[in-house]
Each structure stands twice: as structure tokens, then as C-alpha cells.
Amino acid sequence: MAKKVSQTELQVSELSFGAGALSGVYDKIEEGWPLQACQAALRNGINLFDTSPYYGRSEYILGDALDGLKEEFPRSSYYIATKCGRYGYTTKEFDYSAARTRESVQESLKRMKTSYLDIVYCHDVEFVPFENVVGEGGALEALYDLKSQGIVKYVGCSGYPLSVLLKIAEHQHQKGQPLDAILSYCHYTLQNTSLADYAPRFRAAGVKHLLNASPLGMAMFRSAGPPDWHPAHAELRKAARQCAVIAEEHGLNIAELASTFSFSGRDQFGLDTTVIGLEKAEEVERAMDAWKVVKEREAGTKAVPQAEIDALKKIHEVLAPYKNYAWQSPSAKEMA
């Protein structure tokens, strides 16, 4: 029987499964991949799966995969995190009302065939007015009510601008109802390490769990280069492609370099976990290999190869003009 996760304290694995990748937005998902990927993750000790209603059919696909593994891995052996509030691309497709929040949670429960959710985040909080998040009749009010019923175990917020996340966290702390979790993305990567600077401020605001997503910067750091839809400006996308070439010239893979860099954040500033998008079992194994390398280096049992040191030096030089640059969120298109 699989080991049960703690039901009294959120004890997440250092790597978490980003199920947004199962939506097919990055690649076409072949039949069988989701179940195989989830099985590989659970067998490797990954115990948190992150999704959202916004991620296409991700909740349905994840729910089916986990249900297919219930004999080997029952619901008590992992955590599920999902989101509410964002249901489409533009700001018009957000609904942070308490009523819609409760409805959204019920929909997520049904899709993922579970009676409770471990974490529910208000999704992309920068897209809506502050009061819609924290005010009377808003999303957080509903989530804390659901928490009191045991339907939701932990309440959090996710988004891109760290300043917006911190404003909400500090407000909730002053209110005496601190957020349990913050999910940040693209802010502890080769290009942007701002999360490390914000971490102590989130902790001071009573946030117990700090999660980092998208260590590859939303597919910015991959051999194929950033996807066409990436919100970074043209100069940064060009620099990212140059970084991939530098890695290849040193016999390395840029995605693996970016992963190992991001995974080191746990010990650098007390990061709880890194959520990485995974589509198939092979990607799970590669992510675990990169994580194991980081742990071996931290333990002093494995040295960093000179080729990697040289490559990272050049990569950081290329990225220096764009260090900690943050793109606009929401974008002009998303505001339409």
C-alpha cells in the first residue's frame, strides 16, 4: 500500500507535477501518457498534482489518470491543488464572486473524482480588482468558508506580479486570516530570481507554503526556443534561444540546466516545492534526474562539471541585460 500523506500538515515533495501540460497547449498528448506520467511521478515520490479549470481538459484528464491508479495509489497518498476565478483568456472570462467560487470547487471535485481538495488558489489575481479577491462576497471569503467545512484544506493565491501577491498576503495577515500558500511562476529561473527576494516578505505575512512554478520560464528555456505565444519581448526570446545554443555547444541541454538551477531554490530561500509541467513518464524521469543531481551537489557527493560552470557563466552574461525583467500581466490582449 502506498504511503499516506499527512492530513494535518501540508508536506509536499520537493518536485510537484504541473498538470497544465496535460492540456495539450505545448504538445499533442498521446493516449496513455497522463496515466503513465502520474504513475511515474507517484512511484518517484512526487505527491502534489497542480491543475486548474483554465487549463483546458486538464482536470478531467488528471482525474481519470489518478482514478486509474487508485488501487496502487489511493487518494490518501497524494495532494491535489487546483484554482478558481479564471475560466478563459481575457479579463472578461474571470469570475471571483463567492457563488462562482463555490460552484467552481464543486466542478473540480467532480472532474477529479474526489471529495476534497488540498489546495485551492485564486487564479491570476492580478487580472481582477483587489476587492474582488479579498472583499465581502469575493473568492477568498468563499474559499475560507469551504475550508471551515473541510472541503478545501488550504487556501492560496497564484499570479505573476509578486507585488500583487504580496499585497494580498499582507492584507490577509493584518485581517487575521493569513493565506496558507502562494504559487508564483517564472520568478525563480535562469532569467528571473525575484522570488528569492520576496520570500522573507511572504513569510512575514504569515504564508506557510511557498511554491514555485515554471522553472523553464513557460517553455522559454528549451532546445526549441520559446513558443511564439510567449509574453516576453523579442529581445529576451532571442537571448533565450542563444542560451539554448550555448548549452548545446557545451554538450548540455538548456532545459536540464534551467531545471537544476530552479530546483536549488529550496535550500536557497526555503522554497517548499517546484511545480514543473510534465506530459509523459520520460519527462518525469528527466525531472527527477535533475533534482537528484541538485541533491547530490548539495550533499557534496557530486561536483559541478566544468562544462556546466562555463556554460552558465556565458548564459548569465547573455541574460544580464534582462535580469529580473517581468513582462506585463495581464497583457494588452488579455485585457481585451
Short mmCIF file of C-alpha atoms in Angstrom, two decimals:
data_model
loop_
_atom_site.label_atom_id
_atom_site.label_comp_id
_atom_site.label_asym_id
_atom_site.label_seq_id
_atom_site.Cartn_x
_atom_site.Cartn_y
_atom_site.Cartn_z
CA MET A 1 0.00 0.00 0.00
CA ALA A 2 1.29 3.47 -0.91
CA LYS A 3 2.41 5.74 1.89
CA LYS A 4 -0.25 8.20 3.08
CA VAL A 5 0.48 11.90 3.03
CA SER A 6 -0.07 13.96 6.16
CA GLN A 7 -3.63 15.20 6.56
CA THR A 8 -2.75 17.61 9.37
CA GLU A 9 0.22 19.35 7.77
CA LEU A 10 0.99 20.00 4.11
CA GLN A 11 4.18 18.03 3.49
CA VAL A 12 4.76 18.29 -0.23
CA SER A 13 7.53 16.65 -2.22
CA GLU A 14 10.33 18.89 -3.45
CA LEU A 15 9.06 18.44 -7.01
CA SER A 16 5.40 18.71 -7.94
CA PHE A 17 3.51 17.64 -11.05
CA GLY A 18 2.27 20.52 -13.20
CA ALA A 19 -0.78 19.07 -14.94
CA GLY A 20 -1.36 22.16 -17.04
CA ALA A 21 0.91 20.46 -19.57
CA LEU A 22 -1.75 17.78 -19.99
CA SER A 23 -4.00 20.36 -21.66
CA GLY A 24 -2.02 19.95 -24.89
CA VAL A 25 -1.08 23.63 -25.09
CA TYR A 26 2.60 22.72 -25.51
CA ASP A 27 2.37 19.39 -27.35
CA LYS A 28 -0.25 16.93 -28.52
CA ILE A 29 -0.90 14.49 -25.68
CA GLU A 30 -0.89 10.86 -26.75
CA GLU A 31 -3.31 8.37 -25.21
CA GLY A 32 -1.78 6.70 -22.19
CA TRP A 33 0.70 9.47 -21.43
CA PRO A 34 -1.22 11.02 -18.49
CA LEU A 35 -1.69 7.76 -16.58
CA GLN A 36 1.90 6.68 -17.21
CA ALA A 37 3.23 10.10 -16.20
CA CYS A 38 1.18 10.20 -12.98
CA GLN A 39 2.25 6.66 -12.12
CA ALA A 40 5.92 7.50 -12.71
CA ALA A 41 5.55 10.63 -10.57
CA LEU A 42 3.95 8.81 -7.66
CA ARG A 43 6.46 5.96 -7.83
CA ASN A 44 9.26 8.54 -7.68
CA GLY A 45 7.83 10.22 -4.59
CA ILE A 46 6.08 13.21 -6.18
CA ASN A 47 2.95 13.79 -4.11
CA LEU A 48 1.38 17.04 -5.36
CA PHE A 49 -0.54 17.50 -8.59
CA ASP A 50 -1.37 21.05 -9.70
CA THR A 51 -4.09 21.95 -12.19
CA SER A 52 -6.84 24.49 -12.95
CA PRO A 53 -10.21 24.77 -14.72
CA TYR A 54 -8.44 27.21 -17.04
CA TYR A 55 -6.08 24.51 -18.32
CA GLY A 56 -8.43 23.07 -20.93
CA ARG A 57 -9.35 19.48 -20.04
CA SER A 58 -6.51 19.12 -17.55
CA GLU A 59 -8.78 18.47 -14.55
CA TYR A 60 -10.70 15.77 -16.42
CA ILE A 61 -7.51 14.12 -17.71
CA LEU A 62 -5.77 14.26 -14.34
CA GLY A 63 -8.86 12.94 -12.58
CA ASP A 64 -9.13 9.99 -14.95
CA ALA A 65 -5.42 9.20 -14.62
CA LEU A 66 -5.41 9.28 -10.83
CA ASP A 67 -8.63 7.26 -10.72
CA GLY A 68 -6.95 4.68 -12.91
CA LEU A 69 -4.17 4.37 -10.34
CA LYS A 70 -6.35 4.20 -7.23
CA GLU A 71 -5.53 0.54 -6.49
CA GLU A 72 -1.82 1.32 -6.28
CA PHE A 73 -2.12 4.94 -5.13
CA PRO A 74 -5.33 5.78 -3.24
CA ARG A 75 -6.45 9.40 -2.77
CA SER A 76 -4.80 9.50 0.65
CA SER A 77 -1.34 9.11 -0.92
CA TYR A 78 -1.17 12.48 -2.71
CA TYR A 79 -2.30 16.10 -2.69
CA ILE A 80 -4.35 17.87 -5.36
CA ALA A 81 -4.11 21.61 -5.94
CA THR A 82 -6.42 23.47 -8.30
CA LYS A 83 -7.62 27.01 -8.85
CA CYS A 84 -10.71 29.16 -9.25
CA GLY A 85 -11.63 32.51 -10.73
CA ARG A 86 -10.07 32.23 -14.19
CA TYR A 87 -12.06 30.44 -16.88
CA GLY A 88 -10.75 31.94 -20.12
CA TYR A 89 -8.05 34.00 -21.79
CA THR A 90 -9.29 37.57 -21.26
CA THR A 91 -10.27 39.51 -18.15
CA LYS A 92 -13.92 39.18 -19.22
CA GLU A 93 -13.69 35.46 -18.51
CA PHE A 94 -12.87 35.86 -14.81
CA ASP A 95 -15.42 35.48 -12.05
CA TYR A 96 -14.25 35.96 -8.46
CA SER A 97 -17.70 36.02 -6.89
CA ALA A 98 -18.27 33.79 -3.87
CA ALA A 99 -21.09 31.98 -5.66
CA ARG A 100 -18.99 31.13 -8.72
CA THR A 101 -16.08 30.14 -6.49
CA ARG A 102 -18.21 27.59 -4.64
CA GLU A 103 -19.59 26.32 -7.93
CA SER A 104 -16.08 26.06 -9.37
CA VAL A 105 -14.85 23.99 -6.44
CA GLN A 106 -17.77 21.60 -6.83
CA GLU A 107 -16.98 21.24 -10.54
CA SER A 108 -13.34 20.48 -9.76
CA LEU A 109 -14.31 17.88 -7.18
CA LYS A 110 -16.48 16.11 -9.75
CA ARG A 111 -13.89 16.26 -12.53
CA MET A 112 -11.17 14.82 -10.33
CA LYS A 113 -13.40 12.29 -8.59
CA THR A 114 -12.57 13.43 -5.07
CA SER A 115 -14.49 14.63 -2.02
CA TYR A 116 -11.92 17.26 -1.01
CA LEU A 117 -9.18 19.44 -2.48
CA ASP A 118 -5.91 20.02 -0.68
CA ILE A 119 -5.15 23.49 -2.07
CA VAL A 120 -7.35 25.90 -4.00
CA TYR A 121 -5.79 29.11 -5.30
CA CYS A 122 -7.44 32.25 -6.56
CA HIS A 123 -6.06 32.05 -10.10
CA ASP A 124 -4.12 35.00 -11.59
CA VAL A 125 -5.19 37.55 -9.01
CA GLU A 126 -3.69 40.48 -10.93
CA PHE A 127 -6.48 40.25 -13.52
CA VAL A 128 -9.24 41.42 -11.18
CA PRO A 129 -9.73 44.32 -8.74
CA PHE A 130 -8.20 43.79 -5.28
CA GLU A 131 -11.62 43.88 -3.60
CA ASN A 132 -12.86 41.01 -5.77
CA VAL A 133 -10.20 38.84 -4.18
CA VAL A 134 -10.31 39.94 -0.53
CA GLY A 135 -13.64 41.74 -0.17
CA GLU A 136 -17.06 40.69 1.07
CA GLY A 137 -18.74 38.31 -1.36
CA GLY A 138 -15.41 37.58 -3.03
CA ALA A 139 -13.37 34.49 -3.79
CA LEU A 140 -11.31 34.26 -0.61
CA GLU A 141 -14.41 34.58 1.55
CA ALA A 142 -15.88 31.53 -0.19
CA LEU A 143 -12.66 29.53 -0.03
CA TYR A 144 -12.23 30.09 3.71
CA ASP A 145 -15.84 29.03 4.23
CA LEU A 146 -15.15 25.85 2.26
CA LYS A 147 -12.02 25.36 4.36
CA SER A 148 -14.11 25.50 7.53
CA GLN A 149 -16.19 22.66 6.05
CA GLY A 150 -13.13 20.54 5.23
CA ILE A 151 -13.84 20.60 1.50
CA VAL A 152 -10.73 22.71 0.92
CA LYS A 153 -7.73 22.09 3.17
CA TYR A 154 -5.53 25.08 2.27
CA VAL A 155 -6.30 28.44 0.66
CA GLY A 156 -3.89 30.37 -1.54
CA CYS A 157 -3.36 32.81 -4.36
CA SER A 158 -1.47 32.47 -7.62
CA GLY A 159 -0.36 35.04 -10.13
CA TYR A 160 2.57 36.59 -11.94
CA PRO A 161 3.35 40.00 -10.34
CA LEU A 162 4.89 39.31 -6.96
CA SER A 163 3.89 42.76 -5.70
CA VAL A 164 0.20 41.92 -6.18
CA LEU A 165 0.56 38.57 -4.40
CA LEU A 166 2.37 40.26 -1.52
CA LYS A 167 -0.30 42.97 -1.18
CA ILE A 168 -2.99 40.30 -0.79
CA ALA A 169 -0.86 38.26 1.61
CA GLU A 170 -0.19 41.28 3.82
CA HIS A 171 -3.85 42.29 3.79
CA GLN A 172 -4.93 38.81 4.84
CA HIS A 173 -2.29 38.73 7.57
CA GLN A 174 -3.49 42.04 9.01
CA LYS A 175 -7.04 40.69 8.81
CA GLY A 176 -6.01 37.71 10.95
CA GLN A 177 -6.72 35.26 8.17
CA PRO A 178 -3.33 34.64 6.51
CA LEU A 179 -3.00 32.81 3.23
CA ASP A 180 -1.81 29.23 3.55
CA ALA A 181 0.01 29.19 0.23
CA ILE A 182 1.40 31.34 -2.55
CA LEU A 183 2.04 29.91 -6.01
CA SER A 184 4.44 32.03 -8.04
CA TYR A 185 5.63 31.25 -11.55
CA CYS A 186 8.58 32.29 -13.71
CA HIS A 187 10.19 34.13 -10.80
CA TYR A 188 12.95 31.67 -9.94
CA THR A 189 14.54 30.88 -13.27
CA LEU A 190 17.84 31.47 -15.05
CA GLN A 191 16.47 34.87 -16.04
CA ASN A 192 14.44 35.98 -13.02
CA THR A 193 15.19 35.21 -9.36
CA SER A 194 12.89 37.80 -7.76
CA LEU A 195 11.07 35.16 -5.70
CA ALA A 196 14.15 34.73 -3.53
CA ASP A 197 13.93 38.42 -2.55
CA TYR A 198 10.20 38.25 -1.87
CA ALA A 199 10.25 35.01 0.10
CA PRO A 200 11.06 36.58 3.51
CA ARG A 201 8.28 39.12 2.99
CA PHE A 202 5.74 36.40 2.23
CA ARG A 203 6.85 34.51 5.34
CA ALA A 204 6.50 37.69 7.41
CA ALA A 205 2.93 37.96 6.10
CA GLY A 206 2.12 34.56 7.56
CA VAL A 207 2.32 32.50 4.35
CA LYS A 208 3.33 28.98 5.39
CA HIS A 209 3.83 27.40 1.99
CA LEU A 210 5.72 28.94 -0.92
CA LEU A 211 5.53 27.17 -4.26
CA ASN A 212 7.40 27.99 -7.46
CA ALA A 213 6.11 27.01 -10.89
CA SER A 214 7.52 27.01 -14.41
CA PRO A 215 11.26 26.61 -13.81
CA LEU A 216 11.73 26.76 -17.59
CA GLY A 217 10.07 30.19 -17.70
CA MET A 218 6.92 28.96 -19.50
CA ALA A 219 8.98 26.97 -22.01
CA MET A 220 11.37 29.87 -22.60
CA PHE A 221 14.38 27.68 -21.81
CA ARG A 222 14.09 24.66 -24.05
CA SER A 223 16.08 23.42 -27.04
CA ALA A 224 13.39 24.54 -29.49
CA GLY A 225 13.39 28.03 -28.02
CA PRO A 226 10.36 29.92 -26.63
CA PRO A 227 6.96 29.27 -28.23
CA ASP A 228 5.60 32.02 -30.48
CA TRP A 229 2.94 32.99 -27.93
CA HIS A 230 5.45 33.64 -25.14
CA PRO A 231 4.80 37.03 -23.49
CA ALA A 232 8.49 38.01 -23.19
CA HIS A 233 9.65 40.69 -25.63
CA ALA A 234 11.55 39.78 -28.80
CA GLU A 235 14.99 40.60 -27.36
CA LEU A 236 14.57 38.24 -24.40
CA ARG A 237 13.18 35.46 -26.58
CA LYS A 238 16.22 35.87 -28.83
CA ALA A 239 18.51 35.73 -25.81
CA ALA A 240 16.78 32.55 -24.61
CA ARG A 241 17.41 30.90 -27.97
CA GLN A 242 21.05 31.95 -27.71
CA CYS A 243 21.22 30.31 -24.28
CA ALA A 244 20.00 27.04 -25.78
CA VAL A 245 22.79 27.20 -28.35
CA ILE A 246 25.40 27.88 -25.65
CA ALA A 247 24.21 24.86 -23.68
CA GLU A 248 24.36 22.66 -26.77
CA GLU A 249 27.88 23.88 -27.59
CA HIS A 250 28.95 22.65 -24.14
CA GLY A 251 27.27 19.27 -24.63
CA LEU A 252 24.39 20.20 -22.33
CA ASN A 253 20.62 20.67 -22.52
CA ILE A 254 19.20 24.08 -21.65
CA ALA A 255 16.05 22.63 -20.07
CA GLU A 256 18.12 20.49 -17.72
CA LEU A 257 20.34 23.46 -16.82
CA ALA A 258 17.26 25.58 -16.11
CA SER A 259 15.70 22.82 -14.02
CA THR A 260 18.72 22.20 -11.82
CA PHE A 261 19.08 25.96 -11.28
CA SER A 262 15.45 26.32 -10.21
CA PHE A 263 15.43 23.22 -8.02
CA SER A 264 18.23 24.71 -5.92
CA GLY A 265 15.76 27.32 -4.64
CA ARG A 266 14.56 25.01 -1.88
CA ASP A 267 17.73 25.44 0.11
CA GLN A 268 18.49 28.92 -1.18
CA PHE A 269 15.43 30.58 0.34
CA GLY A 270 13.18 27.95 1.89
CA LEU A 271 11.11 27.09 -1.16
CA ASP A 272 8.59 24.31 -0.44
CA THR A 273 8.37 22.81 -3.91
CA THR A 274 8.86 23.46 -7.60
CA VAL A 275 5.91 22.72 -9.88
CA ILE A 276 7.13 21.53 -13.27
CA GLY A 277 4.91 20.78 -16.25
CA LEU A 278 5.01 17.09 -17.16
CA GLU A 279 3.38 15.27 -20.06
CA LYS A 280 4.82 11.76 -20.07
CA ALA A 281 6.79 9.30 -17.96
CA GLU A 282 10.10 10.13 -19.67
CA GLU A 283 9.76 13.78 -18.63
CA VAL A 284 9.11 12.72 -15.05
CA GLU A 285 12.29 10.66 -15.06
CA ARG A 286 14.33 13.54 -16.52
CA ALA A 287 12.99 15.95 -13.92
CA MET A 288 13.79 13.51 -11.13
CA ASP A 289 17.30 13.00 -12.50
CA ALA A 290 17.90 16.76 -12.47
CA TRP A 291 16.55 17.01 -8.92
CA LYS A 292 18.80 14.15 -7.77
CA VAL A 293 21.82 15.94 -9.25
CA VAL A 294 20.97 19.03 -7.20
CA LYS A 295 20.64 16.97 -4.01
CA GLU A 296 23.97 15.22 -4.65
CA ARG A 297 25.70 18.55 -5.17
CA GLU A 298 24.18 19.99 -2.03
CA ALA A 299 25.39 16.94 -0.11
CA GLY A 300 28.88 17.39 -1.53
CA THR A 301 28.91 13.98 -3.21
CA LYS A 302 28.93 15.31 -6.77
CA ALA A 303 30.86 18.22 -8.25
CA VAL A 304 29.54 20.62 -10.87
CA PRO A 305 31.20 19.77 -14.22
CA GLN A 306 33.46 22.47 -15.64
CA ALA A 307 31.44 22.47 -18.87
CA GLU A 308 28.35 23.43 -16.88
CA ILE A 309 30.18 26.16 -14.98
CA ASP A 310 31.46 27.62 -18.25
CA ALA A 311 28.06 27.37 -19.95
CA LEU A 312 26.21 29.02 -17.07
CA LYS A 313 28.74 31.86 -16.99
CA LYS A 314 28.05 32.64 -20.64
CA ILE A 315 24.30 32.16 -20.21
CA HIS A 316 24.16 34.61 -17.30
CA GLU A 317 26.15 37.12 -19.36
CA VAL A 318 23.63 36.83 -22.20
CA LEU A 319 20.71 37.22 -19.79
CA ALA A 320 22.27 40.02 -17.71
CA PRO A 321 20.50 42.86 -19.60
CA TYR A 322 17.17 41.19 -18.83
CA LYS A 323 17.84 40.12 -15.25
CA ASN A 324 14.57 40.11 -13.27
CA TYR A 325 12.66 41.65 -16.16
CA ALA A 326 8.94 40.90 -15.76
CA TRP A 327 6.53 41.11 -18.68
CA GLN A 328 3.15 42.82 -18.40
CA SER A 329 0.38 40.75 -16.84
CA PRO A 330 -2.36 40.93 -17.88
CA SER A 331 -1.17 41.67 -21.42
CA ALA A 332 -2.94 44.06 -23.74
CA LYS A 333 -4.57 41.10 -25.50
CA GLU A 334 -5.78 39.63 -22.21
CA MET A 335 -7.29 42.99 -21.25
CA ALA A 336 -9.45 42.97 -24.38
#
